Structures are given as structure tokens and as C-alpha cells.
């Protein structure tokens, strides 16, 4: 239960009633480690104000507030920003944390300490929610910032050519505007935990020296978990809940050119909660056949003990659960180039050959590289050093807790394809999910997605989804039905064929009959000679769609980031130009305003 920090003056300690102690203990049980740290810093900063009629100044006051901005697609940057802020608050600093989408850019000229944590989306773009901030900072209206001290933590994925480019862009631009960098920017790959902590360790001491007063005379309330809290921890990426599968069904019909599954997990006893729009993180496992192929090709002993983050395990276990052993990342190519001394690999690893390297990695998995460029006698640790840690796969949740208590449903497209004469499968969809029957148990956690949320119940919504991108809209309608929402709903759905790929067809038809779904337009691209996609259906309904937007409708897009989402965006711009009789710049402003007001939200992958 909560206690005071060691060394606090017991004479100044207030007497808590049994009711207050019970409330604190109940509150502490539901906190993660990061939340407990934040609460501890909060109470330290406002200690003198708790229980008073008016707020009072904190004992520890920094020379100026610290602003932490984040740009996030999947929530990683947001969580790191909150973790960083919690650490600073424990030092007595005043910290403001904000999504870039909610930040008033005109405040930038008044900032003294600014720290930015941002991911990169696609090929070098900032996250969707950060576009307006980047546009302002990189534009002509950005102010000179000679008095600003700043730092940047960049998140990315090294399989993309423009790795961490959004962070690099904002770092360069702030320097151009005259700001002073506090510590070097750190570029984080998908295994960002350790480098992000190292960045915080560098920046935090500098900010601590900026304080005008120390908080040594202020008692700090340390929130720690009680024994009863430890019995029911909140599941997260590092501590997933092992969820039993209730059902695992193939949605697509006979003759379909693809396989899409509906998977239901039981969350009973997990303490996990989610909102429509959130994702379920799944920690997958590599297929036994892939592990065996690598062991056979390298000559490594699968029973040999190796050291990984979770401790000492066998090499076979490490290859199954701890590392990505399918797709090869640039770091593996570079490591294998050193081990093999292969001239071709050394050439591909050179920075100037980025495009050719990406093309090579696109059609060569790890097993293909070790087969083509064998390294006799390679050690287990040398082999593992080139691999990336296993990453969770995120799937939009296709259910609402209001309709399916203690459950989470997913809509998963099974990834299977031929490469170099062999059938390859997606790590999560093919190896982990496709073969998991009822009662199989898989490690999961909830990934919050605050940028994909339903509006008030009386607000109309337009949902645009292709393929498995329809999953969150199933959750949206379940939630609206449970809440008795009065706002109208319109769904645009696209897939390949009507007969085999109309996902959740009976459910949509029932929603249409009940009036929960006011309208539905479908596009089945391969049912006719000329392909028809959801963006084509948008254009066909341009007048009605624009009327809905003018009436205050919220717009949601979920699907493929490479093709579907950009094509839908372009169609929306065209509709706004023609129906609103606006020029190109005004149409862009219209859509940006929708985004800024959280009326245009995208969940793309």
C-alpha cells in the first residue's frame, strides 16, 4: 500500500483515515509501474496543494515548464513520452505532455525546453497526427527559436529505407531555427526500450540542474504495489496475458483467393479493458519448420544455452520466441556480411546502395541469406547478434466489450506466399494463429489507439474499410448498438469477390434492417472486368458524402497504408474540391481541419 519516502518528517505526516487508506490501496492495485511512477511524481509536485481549497505552487519549481510532444501511430511514442514525463516530475519539474495534433503551434516561440518523441510512418513521413505540426515547423511561418533547448528521440523500423526520418527531419529543422540541442538524437529501431532509456538518462540530469529550488523538504508519496496488487498485474507488452482462444473460424468462402479468419480470445481474469478502435497486441512464435531449417543450415545446436533478455534459454527456444528469423533486416545483412566476408553482401550493406539493398531484402529471408552465403562454424551468439528481437503484431479489435464482455475478437488475413521455390507464411497469421485451435493459449495485451475513437452518440459517422480494415467498424457498431446511439452510420466496404469475401455479411445486413447502419456501399474489385474499389464508391456518392461532412459527420479510414489509404485520401480531396467548389489549397485546408478536430481519423498499416 502507499507509504511515505524514507527520511520524511513523521511529525509532518498527516493522519489518514481507514477509508482514505483503503481508497489509496484500491487505487494502487490498478496501476502499472509507469503509472505508479507518474502518480508518485504528481503527488510530489503538488503535495502542498492536496486537500486545500485552492491549488498551491509546488515546492520544486523549474525555471520554465518542460514540454514533451509526441507523434505516434501505434502508441509507442505516447507511452515513452508519459514515461519520460513521469521521470522528470519525480525530480520536481513541471512537465506538459501533448500529442502533436493537440499542440498549439503558436506556443512554440514561447517554449524554453522542448522534447520530441516521434515515430516515422511509411517511407519517411511523420505520423498522421503529427502532420500539421511538421508542416508548421518546416514551413515559412516557423519562428526563430534561439532561446529553445530541445531534444529528439526518433522511433522507426530499419527495414524501411528512410529509417527514423521523421525524427531526423524535426531535429534538423529545430537546429536550423536556432534552437540548442540537449544531448544527441537517438534513432531507435523496433527494439526501442533500452536506447530510449539511455536517451532519457542523458537528458534528465541536464533538466534537473535547471531547477531553482530543491524539493528536499517536501514529502514524497511513493506508490508501491501491495501483495494483493501483484496477484493481478495489468497485462502489457512486457507482461502479456495468456488468453485462451474461444473460436478460430475461416470467414472467407470456398473459392476465395485468400484466407481471412475470425478469432475470438477470452480475456476473463486478465483485468484488460479496451475501447472500440484499440488494438490487440499478439506476441507470436516462429514456426518449428523455420527454426529447424536455420539450425540445419548453420549447423548450430538447438539445445545449446544462450543468454537473452528473459534469461538463459536453449537456442531453439530463443529462435522460436525471442527473435525475428523470417524477414531479414539491414542489421542482419550487415552482420552476415562481416561474418561471411561475401563481397556482394558488403556491397549491399554500403549506405549508398539503399534501394538495391531493400530490393534484395524484399526477396531474401534470413534462411535464404545463410544458404546463399554459408558461414561454417558460426557461433550461436554471433548469429543472434544480427537478428532483431521478436516484435508484437497489432490487430484492430473487432468487438466491443459492451457486446462481448471479457472477449476480444480479431479479423486476421492469413499471409501465405511463394518465395524462392518455397511456401512462406506470416509469423503471426500463418504460424501462430492459423494453426491455433480452440483452447490454445496465446500471449496478448491491449494497445490503446486514442486517435481512432467514436464521437458522441448523436454524431453521424462514415466508416471506410477494405479487407480486414473493416474490423474496428464491427466494434464501432456493436458499441453504438449497446449505447443506443442515435447518430447515423454509413459503411463503405471493399474486398475481392462478393460470393467468397463479404466479411461479416449477415451482421451488416442485420444492422441495415435494424437501422443501426443507415447506409452501406460495397466494392468487390474482381467481380467485373473493370476493377472497382472503395475510393470509386466514394466518388459515386460524392454529393451525399459531402453533405454528411457538412452536417458534422466524423470520417474513419482503416486499411492498407501503401495503396488504399492514399487512394481514399485523394478521392476525399477530389470530392471536397468539386462538391464544395474549392480550390486545391482550400480543399487541403478543409481536410486538415477535419483531422485537427478529430473528425478525420485513420488506422492504417
Tab-separated table of C-alpha atoms in Angstrom, residues 48 79 141 175 195 356 405 429 510 548 588:
chain	number	residue	atom	x	y	z
A	48	UNK	CA	1.163	21.220	-0.592
A	79	UNK	CA	3.926	5.759	-23.827
A	141	UNK	CA	5.831	30.693	-40.699
A	175	UNK	CA	18.624	23.318	-35.273
A	195	UNK	CA	18.032	3.088	-26.328
A	356	UNK	CA	19.243	-2.151	-54.083
A	405	UNK	CA	-17.715	-8.968	-22.156
A	429	UNK	CA	-1.095	-15.010	-39.082
A	510	UNK	CA	-28.955	-7.194	-39.757
A	548	UNK	CA	-22.718	14.268	-44.314
A	588	UNK	CA	-6.436	20.570	-48.348
